[in-house]
């Protein structure tokens, strides 16, 4: 446990020295302020200007979903960038033969950042949400977002060999969160084309107010994580 803690603290120290990574970790707070205090006034202005009863408000729930995934995506992105840097410098090979081991490294680089993102989301989502939502639903959203963050991190580590490639893969892997938008815009059976994405089921659960749709989201997340851990070579 001490080795895992030290490994995690090393990541925090690396993040402190890298302004880009530090900014990524504080970005959810600024995004939350923007969502909560800019979007409703914008909706009011747009509905008055276009003389429409609703423009953005039908998608407030979708914005909440994206916000629930933002902290995990940022935290796990930072973790992936640090892991790629350590792999490029050969540090991971050394760490794997120390008492930390591969499992300890996975815990420090994946599990702890995801848990931290879950806690941050559980605190920020009730503050910045745009739609009323039961506390349990917000916790489930935070959990789904944390799993999505782990998937993004593993996608980066699987398809990247250095930080430059990691930045490019991050943009592509982040597209997986947009599966949540499909149920909001595609109402017929065509929407199920993207059903392999966990985010699709999160969007469906929120749109239809049916929490049991989160079960396939969690199962698919576990399958994605297991598959990617076996495929990637960095960890």
Coordinates of N, CA and C in Angstrom, one line a residue:
X1 N 0.8 -1.2 0.0 CA 0.0 0.0 0.0 C 0.9 1.3 0.0
X2 N 2.0 1.2 0.7 CA 2.9 2.4 0.8 C 3.4 2.6 -0.6
X3 N 3.8 1.6 -1.3 CA 4.4 1.7 -2.7 C 3.4 2.3 -3.6
X4 N 2.1 1.9 -3.5 CA 1.0 2.5 -4.4 C 0.9 4.0 -4.1
X5 N 0.9 4.3 -2.8 CA 0.7 5.7 -2.4 C 1.8 6.6 -2.9
X6 N 3.1 6.1 -2.8 CA 4.2 6.8 -3.3 C 4.1 7.0 -4.8
X7 N 3.7 5.9 -5.5 CA 3.6 6.0 -7.0 C 2.5 7.0 -7.4
X8 N 1.5 7.0 -6.7 CA 0.4 8.0 -7.0 C 0.9 9.4 -6.7
X9 N 1.6 9.6 -5.6 CA 2.1 11.0 -5.2 C 3.1 11.4 -6.3
X10 N 3.9 10.5 -6.8 CA 4.8 10.9 -7.9 C 4.1 11.4 -9.1
X11 N 2.9 10.8 -9.4 CA 2.1 11.3 -10.5 C 1.6 12.7 -10.2
X12 N 1.2 13.0 -9.0 CA 0.7 14.3 -8.6 C 1.8 15.3 -8.8
X13 N 3.0 14.9 -8.4 CA 4.2 15.8 -8.5 C 4.5 16.1 -9.9
X14 N 4.4 15.1 -10.8 CA 4.6 15.3 -12.2 C 3.6 16.3 -12.8
X15 N 2.3 16.1 -12.3 CA 1.2 16.9 -12.8 C 1.5 18.4 -12.4
X16 N 2.0 18.6 -11.2 CA 2.2 19.9 -10.7 C 3.2 20.6 -11.5
X17 N 4.2 19.9 -12.0 CA 5.2 20.6 -12.8 C 4.8 20.8 -14.3
X18 N 3.8 20.1 -14.7 CA 3.3 20.2 -16.1 C 2.0 21.0 -16.1
X19 N 2.1 22.3 -16.6 CA 1.0 23.2 -16.5 C -0.2 22.7 -17.3
X20 N 0.0 22.0 -18.4 CA -1.1 21.5 -19.2 C -1.9 20.5 -18.5
X21 N -1.2 19.5 -17.8 CA -1.8 18.5 -17.1 C -2.6 19.1 -15.9
X22 N -1.9 20.0 -15.2 CA -2.6 20.7 -14.1 C -3.9 21.4 -14.5
X23 N -3.8 22.1 -15.7 CA -5.0 22.8 -16.2 C -6.1 21.8 -16.5
X24 N -5.7 20.6 -17.0 CA -6.7 19.6 -17.3 C -7.5 19.1 -16.1
X25 N -6.8 19.1 -15.0 CA -7.5 18.6 -13.7 C -8.4 19.7 -13.1
X26 N -8.1 20.9 -13.3 CA -9.0 22.0 -12.8 C -10.1 22.4 -13.8
X27 N -10.0 21.9 -15.0 CA -10.9 22.3 -16.1 C -12.4 22.0 -15.7
X28 N -12.7 20.9 -15.1 CA -14.1 20.6 -14.8 C -14.7 21.6 -13.9
X29 N -14.0 22.3 -13.0 CA -14.6 23.3 -12.2 C -15.0 24.5 -13.1
X30 N -14.2 24.9 -14.0 CA -14.5 26.1 -14.8 C -15.6 25.7 -15.8
X31 N -15.6 24.4 -16.3 CA -16.7 24.0 -17.2 C -18.0 24.0 -16.4
X32 N -18.0 23.5 -15.2 CA -19.2 23.5 -14.4 C -19.8 24.9 -14.2
X33 N -18.9 25.8 -13.9 CA -19.4 27.2 -13.8 C -20.0 27.7 -15.1
X34 N -19.4 27.4 -16.2 CA -19.9 27.8 -17.5 C -21.2 27.2 -17.8
X35 N -21.3 25.9 -17.6 CA -22.6 25.2 -17.8 C -23.7 25.7 -17.0
X36 N -23.4 25.9 -15.7 CA -24.5 26.2 -14.7 C -25.0 27.7 -14.9
X37 N -24.0 28.6 -15.1 CA -24.4 30.0 -15.1 C -24.4 30.7 -16.4
X38 N -24.0 30.0 -17.5 CA -24.0 30.6 -18.8 C -25.1 30.0 -19.7
X39 N -25.3 28.7 -19.6 CA -26.3 28.1 -20.5 C -27.7 28.5 -20.3
X40 N -28.2 28.5 -19.0 CA -29.6 29.0 -18.8 C -29.9 30.4 -19.3
X41 N -29.0 31.4 -19.0 CA -29.2 32.7 -19.6 C -29.2 32.7 -21.2
X42 N -28.3 31.8 -21.7 CA -28.2 31.7 -23.2 C -29.5 31.1 -23.7
X43 N -30.1 30.2 -23.0 CA -31.4 29.6 -23.4 C -32.5 30.6 -23.4
X44 N -32.5 31.5 -22.4 CA -33.5 32.5 -22.3 C -33.3 33.5 -23.4
X45 N -32.1 33.9 -23.8 CA -31.9 34.8 -24.8 C -32.3 34.2 -26.2
X46 N -31.9 32.9 -26.4 CA -32.2 32.3 -27.7 C -33.7 32.1 -27.9
X47 N -34.4 31.7 -26.8 CA -35.8 31.5 -27.0 C -36.6 32.8 -27.3
X48 N -36.1 33.9 -26.7 CA -36.7 35.2 -26.9 C -36.4 35.6 -28.3
X49 N -35.1 35.4 -28.8 CA -34.7 35.9 -30.1 C -35.4 35.1 -31.2
X50 N -35.5 33.8 -31.0 CA -36.0 32.9 -32.1 C -37.5 32.7 -31.9
X51 N -38.1 33.2 -30.8 CA -39.5 33.0 -30.5 C -39.9 31.5 -30.4
X52 N -39.1 30.8 -29.7 CA -39.3 29.3 -29.6 C -39.4 29.0 -28.1
X53 N -40.3 28.1 -27.7 CA -40.4 27.7 -26.3 C -39.2 27.1 -25.7
X54 N -38.4 26.4 -26.5 CA -37.3 25.7 -25.9 C -36.3 25.4 -27.1
X55 N -35.0 25.6 -26.8 CA -33.9 25.3 -27.7 C -32.9 24.4 -27.1
X56 N -32.3 24.9 -26.0 CA -31.3 24.1 -25.3 C -31.8 23.3 -24.2
X57 N -32.9 23.7 -23.6 CA -33.4 23.0 -22.4 C -33.7 21.6 -22.6
X58 N -34.2 21.1 -23.8 CA -34.4 19.7 -23.9 C -33.1 18.8 -23.8
X59 N -32.0 19.5 -23.9 CA -30.7 18.8 -23.8 C -29.9 19.0 -22.5
X60 N -30.6 19.6 -21.6 CA -29.9 19.9 -20.3 C -29.4 18.6 -19.6
X61 N -30.2 17.5 -19.7 CA -29.9 16.2 -19.2 C -28.6 15.7 -19.9
X62 N -28.5 15.9 -21.2 CA -27.3 15.5 -21.9 C -26.1 16.2 -21.5
X63 N -26.3 17.5 -21.2 CA -25.1 18.3 -20.7 C -24.7 17.8 -19.3
X64 N -25.6 17.4 -18.5 CA -25.3 16.9 -17.2 C -24.5 15.6 -17.4
X65 N -24.8 14.7 -18.4 CA -24.1 13.5 -18.6 C -22.7 13.8 -19.0
X66 N -22.5 14.8 -19.9 CA -21.2 15.1 -20.4 C -20.4 15.7 -19.2
X67 N -21.0 16.5 -18.4 CA -20.3 17.0 -17.2 C -19.8 15.9 -16.3
X68 N -20.7 14.9 -16.1 CA -20.4 13.7 -15.2 C -19.2 12.9 -15.8
X69 N -19.0 13.0 -17.1 CA -17.8 12.3 -17.7 C -16.6 13.2 -17.8
X70 N -16.7 14.5 -17.6 CA -15.6 15.4 -17.8 C -14.5 15.2 -16.8
X71 N -14.7 15.1 -15.5 CA -13.7 15.0 -14.6 C -12.9 13.6 -14.8
X72 N -13.7 12.5 -14.9 CA -13.0 11.3 -15.2 C -12.1 11.3 -16.4
X73 N -12.6 11.9 -17.5 CA -11.9 12.0 -18.7 C -10.6 12.8 -18.5
X74 N -10.7 13.9 -17.8 CA -9.5 14.7 -17.6 C -8.5 14.0 -16.6
X75 N -9.0 13.5 -15.5 CA -8.1 12.8 -14.6 C -7.4 11.6 -15.2
X76 N -8.1 10.8 -15.9 CA -7.5 9.6 -16.6 C -6.6 10.0 -17.7
X77 N -6.9 11.1 -18.4 CA -6.0 11.6 -19.5 C -4.7 12.0 -18.9
X78 N -4.7 12.7 -17.7 CA -3.5 13.0 -17.1 C -2.7 11.8 -16.7
X79 N -3.4 10.8 -16.1 CA -2.7 9.6 -15.7 C -2.1 8.9 -16.9
X80 N -2.8 8.8 -18.0 CA -2.3 8.2 -19.2 C -1.0 8.9 -19.8
X81 N -1.1 10.2 -19.7 CA 0.1 11.0 -20.2 C 1.3 10.7 -19.3
X82 N 1.1 10.7 -18.0 CA 2.2 10.4 -17.1 C 2.8 9.0 -17.4
X83 N 1.9 8.0 -17.6 CA 2.3 6.6 -17.8 C 3.1 6.5 -19.1
X84 N 2.6 7.3 -20.2 CA 3.4 7.2 -21.4 C 4.8 7.8 -21.3
X85 N 4.9 8.9 -20.5 CA 6.2 9.5 -20.2 C 7.1 8.6 -19.5
X86 N 6.5 7.9 -18.5 CA 7.3 6.9 -17.7 C 7.7 5.7 -18.6
X87 N 6.8 5.3 -19.5 CA 7.2 4.2 -20.4 C 8.3 4.6 -21.4
X88 N 8.2 5.8 -21.9 CA 9.2 6.3 -22.8 C 10.6 6.4 -22.2
X89 N 10.6 6.7 -20.9 CA 11.8 6.8 -20.1 C 12.3 5.5 -19.5
X90 N 11.5 4.4 -19.7 CA 11.9 3.1 -19.2 C 11.6 3.0 -17.7
X91 N 10.9 3.9 -17.1 CA 10.7 3.9 -15.7 C 9.7 2.7 -15.3
X92 N 8.7 2.5 -16.2 CA 7.7 1.4 -15.9 C 8.4 0.1 -15.7
X93 N 9.4 -0.2 -16.6 CA 10.0 -1.5 -16.5 C 10.7 -1.7 -15.2
X94 N 11.2 -0.6 -14.7 CA 11.9 -0.7 -13.3 C 10.8 -0.9 -12.2
X95 N 9.7 -0.1 -12.4 CA 8.7 -0.2 -11.3 C 8.0 -1.5 -11.2
X96 N 7.9 -2.2 -12.4 CA 7.3 -3.5 -12.4 C 8.0 -4.6 -11.6
X97 N 9.3 -4.4 -11.4 CA 10.1 -5.4 -10.7 C 10.4 -5.0 -9.2
X98 N 9.8 -3.8 -8.8 CA 9.9 -3.4 -7.5 C 8.7 -4.0 -6.7
X99 N 8.6 -3.8 -5.4 CA 7.4 -4.3 -4.6 C 6.1 -3.7 -5.2
X100 N 6.2 -2.6 -5.9 CA 4.9 -2.0 -6.4 C 4.3 -3.0 -7.4
X101 N 5.1 -3.6 -8.3 CA 4.6 -4.5 -9.3 C 3.6 -3.9 -10.3
X102 N 3.2 -4.8 -11.2 CA 2.3 -4.3 -12.3 C 0.9 -4.0 -11.7
X103 N 0.4 -4.8 -10.8 CA -0.9 -4.6 -10.2 C -0.9 -3.3 -9.4
X104 N 0.1 -3.1 -8.7 CA 0.2 -1.8 -7.9 C 0.3 -0.6 -8.8
X105 N 1.0 -0.7 -9.9 CA 1.1 0.4 -10.8 C -0.3 0.6 -11.5
X106 N -1.0 -0.4 -11.8 CA -2.4 -0.3 -12.4 C -3.3 0.4 -11.4
X107 N -3.1 0.1 -10.1 CA -3.9 0.7 -9.1 C -3.6 2.2 -9.0
X108 N -2.3 2.5 -9.0 CA -1.9 3.9 -8.8 C -2.3 4.8 -10.0
X109 N -2.2 4.2 -11.2 CA -2.4 4.9 -12.5 C -3.8 4.9 -13.0
X110 N -4.6 3.9 -12.6 CA -6.0 3.8 -13.1 C -7.0 3.8 -12.0
X111 N -6.9 3.0 -11.0 CA -8.0 2.9 -10.0 C -8.1 4.1 -9.2
X112 N -6.9 4.6 -8.7 CA -7.0 5.8 -7.8 C -7.5 7.1 -8.5
X113 N -6.9 7.3 -9.7 CA -7.5 8.5 -10.5 C -9.0 8.4 -10.8
X114 N -9.4 7.2 -11.1 CA -10.8 7.0 -11.4 C -11.7 7.2 -10.1
X115 N -11.2 6.7 -9.0 CA -11.9 6.9 -7.7 C -11.9 8.4 -7.3
X116 N -10.8 9.1 -7.6 CA -10.7 10.5 -7.3 C -11.7 11.3 -8.2
X117 N -11.8 10.8 -9.4 CA -12.7 11.5 -10.4 C -14.2 11.2 -9.9
X118 N -14.4 10.0 -9.5 CA -15.8 9.7 -9.0 C -16.2 10.7 -7.8
X119 N -15.3 10.8 -6.9 CA -15.5 11.7 -5.7 C -15.7 13.2 -6.2
X120 N -14.9 13.6 -7.1 CA -15.0 15.0 -7.6 C -16.3 15.2 -8.3
X121 N -16.7 14.2 -9.1 CA -18.0 14.3 -9.8 C -19.1 14.3 -8.9
X122 N -19.0 13.4 -7.9 CA -20.1 13.3 -6.9 C -20.3 14.6 -6.1
X123 N -19.3 15.4 -6.0 CA -19.4 16.7 -5.3 C -19.8 17.8 -6.3
X124 N -19.2 17.8 -7.5 CA -19.5 18.9 -8.4 C -20.8 18.8 -9.1
X125 N -21.3 17.6 -9.5 CA -22.5 17.4 -10.2 C -23.7 18.0 -9.5
X126 N -23.9 17.7 -8.2 CA -25.1 18.4 -7.6 C -25.0 19.9 -7.6
X127 N -23.8 20.4 -7.6 CA -23.7 21.9 -7.6 C -24.0 22.5 -9.0
X128 N -23.5 21.8 -10.1 CA -23.6 22.4 -11.4 C -24.6 21.8 -12.3
X129 N -25.3 20.8 -11.8 CA -26.3 20.2 -12.7 C -27.4 21.2 -13.2
X130 N -27.9 20.9 -14.4 CA -29.0 21.7 -15.0 C -30.4 21.1 -14.8
X131 N -30.4 19.8 -14.4 CA -31.7 19.2 -14.2 C -31.8 18.6 -12.9
X132 N -33.0 18.6 -12.3 CA -33.2 17.9 -11.0 C -33.0 16.4 -11.1
X133 N -32.3 15.9 -10.1 CA -31.9 14.5 -10.2 C -31.7 13.9 -8.8
X134 N -32.2 12.7 -8.5 CA -32.0 12.1 -7.2 C -30.6 11.9 -6.9
X135 N -30.2 11.9 -5.6 CA -28.8 11.7 -5.2 C -28.3 10.4 -5.8
X136 N -29.0 9.3 -5.7 CA -28.6 8.0 -6.1 C -28.3 8.0 -7.6
X137 N -29.1 8.7 -8.4 CA -28.9 8.8 -9.8 C -27.6 9.5 -10.1
X138 N -27.3 10.6 -9.4 CA -26.0 11.3 -9.6 C -24.8 10.5 -9.2
X139 N -24.9 9.6 -8.2 CA -23.8 8.7 -7.8 C -23.6 7.7 -8.9
X140 N -24.7 7.2 -9.5 CA -24.6 6.2 -10.6 C -24.0 6.9 -11.8
X141 N -24.3 8.1 -12.1 CA -23.7 8.9 -13.2 C -22.2 9.1 -13.0
X142 N -21.9 9.4 -11.7 CA -20.5 9.6 -11.4 C -19.7 8.3 -11.6
X143 N -20.3 7.2 -11.2 CA -19.7 5.9 -11.4 C -19.5 5.5 -12.8
X144 N -20.6 5.8 -13.6 CA -20.5 5.5 -15.0 C -19.4 6.4 -15.7
X145 N -19.3 7.6 -15.3 CA -18.3 8.5 -15.8 C -16.9 8.1 -15.5
X146 N -16.7 7.6 -14.2 CA -15.4 7.1 -13.8 C -15.0 5.9 -14.7
X147 N -15.9 5.0 -14.9 CA -15.5 3.9 -15.8 C -15.2 4.3 -17.2
X148 N -15.9 5.3 -17.7 CA -15.7 5.8 -19.0 C -14.3 6.5 -19.0
X149 N -13.9 7.1 -18.0 CA -12.5 7.7 -17.9 C -11.4 6.6 -18.0
X150 N -11.7 5.5 -17.3 CA -10.7 4.4 -17.3 C -10.6 3.9 -18.8
X151 N -11.7 3.7 -19.5 CA -11.7 3.3 -20.8 C -10.9 4.2 -21.7
X152 N -11.1 5.5 -21.6 CA -10.3 6.5 -22.4 C -8.9 6.4 -22.1
X153 N -8.5 6.3 -20.8 CA -7.1 6.1 -20.4 C -6.5 4.9 -21.1
X154 N -7.2 3.8 -21.0 CA -6.7 2.5 -21.6 C -6.6 2.6 -23.1
X155 N -7.5 3.3 -23.8 CA -7.4 3.5 -25.2 C -6.2 4.2 -25.6
X156 N -5.9 5.3 -24.8 CA -4.7 6.1 -25.0 C -3.4 5.2 -24.9
X157 N -3.4 4.4 -23.8 CA -2.2 3.6 -23.6 C -2.1 2.5 -24.6
X158 N -3.2 2.0 -25.1 CA -3.2 0.9 -26.0 C -2.7 1.3 -27.4
X159 N -3.1 2.5 -27.8 CA -2.8 2.9 -29.2 C -1.7 4.0 -29.3
X160 N -1.0 4.2 -28.2 CA 0.0 5.3 -28.2 C 1.3 4.7 -27.7
X161 N 2.4 5.2 -28.3 CA 3.7 4.8 -27.8 C 4.5 6.0 -27.2
X162 N 4.0 7.2 -27.3 CA 4.6 8.4 -26.7 C 3.5 9.4 -26.5
X163 N 3.9 10.5 -25.9 CA 2.9 11.6 -25.5 C 2.3 12.2 -26.7
X164 N 3.1 12.4 -27.8 CA 2.6 13.1 -29.0 C 1.4 12.2 -29.6
X165 N 1.7 10.9 -29.7 CA 0.6 10.1 -30.2 C -0.5 10.0 -29.2
X166 N -0.2 10.1 -27.9 CA -1.2 10.1 -26.9 C -2.2 11.2 -27.0
X167 N -1.7 12.4 -27.4 CA -2.6 13.6 -27.6 C -3.5 13.4 -28.7
X168 N -3.0 12.8 -29.8 CA -3.9 12.5 -31.0 C -4.9 11.4 -30.6
X169 N -4.5 10.4 -30.0 CA -5.5 9.3 -29.6 C -6.5 9.8 -28.6
X170 N -6.1 10.7 -27.7 CA -7.0 11.3 -26.8 C -8.2 11.9 -27.5
X171 N -8.0 12.6 -28.6 CA -9.1 13.2 -29.3 C -10.1 12.2 -29.9
X172 N -9.5 11.1 -30.4 CA -10.3 10.1 -30.9 C -11.0 9.3 -29.9
X173 N -10.3 8.9 -28.8 CA -10.9 8.1 -27.7 C -12.0 8.9 -27.0
X174 N -11.9 10.2 -26.9 CA -12.9 11.0 -26.3 C -14.3 11.0 -27.0
X175 N -14.2 10.6 -28.3 CA -15.5 10.5 -29.1 C -16.4 9.4 -28.5
X176 N -15.8 8.5 -27.8 CA -16.7 7.4 -27.2 C -17.7 7.9 -26.3
X177 N -17.5 9.1 -25.7 CA -18.5 9.6 -24.8 C -19.7 10.1 -25.5
X178 N -19.6 10.4 -26.8 CA -20.7 11.0 -27.5 C -21.8 9.9 -27.9
X179 N -21.5 8.7 -27.5 CA -22.6 7.7 -27.6 C -23.8 8.1 -26.7
X180 N -23.5 8.9 -25.7 CA -24.6 9.3 -24.8 C -25.6 10.2 -25.6
X181 N -25.2 10.9 -26.6 CA -26.0 11.8 -27.3 C -27.0 11.1 -28.3
X182 N -26.6 9.9 -28.7 CA -27.4 9.2 -29.7 C -28.9 9.0 -29.3
X183 N -29.2 8.5 -28.1 CA -30.7 8.4 -27.8 C -31.4 9.7 -27.8
X184 N -30.7 10.8 -27.6 CA -31.4 12.1 -27.6 C -31.8 12.6 -29.0
X185 N -31.0 12.1 -30.0 CA -31.2 12.6 -31.4 C -31.8 11.5 -32.4
X186 N -31.5 10.3 -32.0 CA -32.0 9.2 -32.9 C -33.0 8.4 -32.1
X187 N -34.3 8.5 -32.4 CA -35.3 7.8 -31.6 C -35.7 6.5 -32.2
X188 N -35.3 6.1 -33.4 CA -35.7 4.7 -33.9 C -34.6 3.7 -33.5
X189 N -34.8 2.5 -34.0 CA -33.9 1.4 -33.7 C -32.5 1.5 -34.2
X190 N -32.3 2.5 -35.1 CA -31.0 2.7 -35.7 C -30.0 3.1 -34.6
X191 N -30.5 3.7 -33.5 CA -29.6 4.1 -32.4 C -28.8 3.0 -31.8
X192 N -29.3 1.7 -31.9 CA -28.7 0.6 -31.3 C -27.4 0.2 -32.0
X193 N -27.1 0.8 -33.1 CA -25.8 0.6 -33.8 C -24.6 0.9 -32.8
X194 N -24.9 1.9 -32.0 CA -23.8 2.3 -31.0 C -24.0 1.7 -29.7
X195 N -24.8 0.7 -29.5 CA -25.1 0.1 -28.2 C -23.9 -0.5 -27.6
X196 N -22.8 -0.9 -28.4 CA -21.6 -1.4 -27.7 C -20.9 -0.4 -26.8
X197 N -21.2 0.9 -27.0 CA -20.6 1.9 -26.2 C -21.3 2.1 -24.9
X198 N -20.6 2.0 -23.8 CA -21.2 2.2 -22.5 C -22.0 3.5 -22.3
X199 N -21.4 4.5 -23.0 CA -22.0 5.9 -22.9 C -23.4 5.9 -23.5
X200 N -23.6 5.1 -24.5 CA -25.0 5.0 -25.1 C -26.0 4.6 -24.1
X201 N -25.7 3.6 -23.2 CA -26.7 3.2 -22.2 C -26.9 4.2 -21.1
X202 N -25.8 5.0 -20.8 CA -25.9 6.0 -19.8 C -26.9 7.1 -20.4
X203 N -26.7 7.5 -21.6 CA -27.6 8.4 -22.2 C -29.1 7.9 -22.2
X204 N -29.3 6.7 -22.5 CA -30.6 6.1 -22.6 C -31.2 6.1 -21.2
X205 N -30.4 5.7 -20.2 CA -30.9 5.7 -18.8 C -31.4 7.1 -18.4
X206 N -30.6 8.1 -18.7 CA -31.0 9.4 -18.3 C -32.2 10.0 -19.1
X207 N -32.2 9.7 -20.4 CA -33.3 10.2 -21.2 C -34.6 9.6 -20.8
X208 N -34.6 8.3 -20.6 CA -35.9 7.6 -20.3 C -36.1 7.5 -18.8
X209 N -35.2 8.0 -18.0 CA -35.4 7.9 -16.5 C -35.5 6.5 -16.0
X210 N -34.7 5.6 -16.6 CA -34.8 4.2 -16.3 C -33.4 3.7 -15.8
X211 N -33.1 3.7 -14.5 CA -31.8 3.4 -14.0 C -31.3 2.0 -14.4
X212 N -32.2 1.1 -14.7 CA -31.7 -0.3 -15.1 C -30.9 -0.3 -16.4
X213 N -31.0 0.7 -17.2 CA -30.2 0.8 -18.4 C -28.7 1.0 -18.0
X214 N -28.5 1.4 -16.8 CA -27.1 1.6 -16.4 C -26.4 0.2 -16.2
X215 N -27.2 -0.8 -16.0 CA -26.6 -2.1 -15.8 C -25.8 -2.6 -17.1
X216 N -26.3 -2.5 -18.3 CA -25.5 -2.8 -19.5 C -24.3 -1.9 -19.6
X217 N -24.5 -0.6 -19.2 CA -23.4 0.3 -19.3 C -22.2 -0.1 -18.4
X218 N -22.5 -0.6 -17.2 CA -21.4 -1.1 -16.3 C -20.8 -2.4 -16.8
X219 N -21.7 -3.3 -17.3 CA -21.2 -4.5 -17.8 C -20.3 -4.3 -19.0
X220 N -20.7 -3.5 -19.9 CA -19.9 -3.2 -21.1 C -18.6 -2.5 -20.7
X221 N -18.7 -1.6 -19.8 CA -17.4 -0.9 -19.3 C -16.4 -1.9 -18.8
X222 N -16.9 -2.9 -18.0 CA -16.0 -3.9 -17.5 C -15.4 -4.7 -18.6
X223 N -16.2 -5.1 -19.6 CA -15.7 -5.8 -20.8 C -14.6 -5.0 -21.5
X224 N -14.9 -3.7 -21.8 CA -14.0 -2.9 -22.5 C -12.7 -2.8 -21.7
X225 N -12.8 -2.6 -20.4 CA -11.6 -2.5 -19.6 C -10.7 -3.7 -19.6
X226 N -11.4 -4.9 -19.4 CA -10.7 -6.2 -19.4 C -10.0 -6.4 -20.8
X227 N -10.7 -6.1 -21.8 CA -10.1 -6.3 -23.2 C -8.9 -5.4 -23.4
X228 N -9.1 -4.1 -23.0 CA -8.0 -3.2 -23.3 C -6.8 -3.4 -22.4
X229 N -7.0 -3.9 -21.2 CA -5.8 -4.2 -20.3 C -5.0 -5.4 -20.9
X230 N -5.7 -6.3 -21.6 CA -5.0 -7.4 -22.2 C -4.3 -7.0 -23.4
X231 N -4.8 -6.0 -24.1 CA -4.3 -5.6 -25.4 C -3.1 -4.7 -25.3
X232 N -3.1 -3.7 -24.4 CA -2.1 -2.7 -24.3 C -0.8 -3.2 -23.8
X233 N 0.3 -2.6 -24.1 CA 1.6 -3.0 -23.8 C 2.3 -2.1 -22.8
X234 N 1.7 -0.9 -22.5 CA 2.4 0.1 -21.7 C 2.4 -0.4 -20.2
X235 N 1.3 -0.9 -19.8 CA 1.2 -1.3 -18.3 C 1.4 -2.8 -18.2

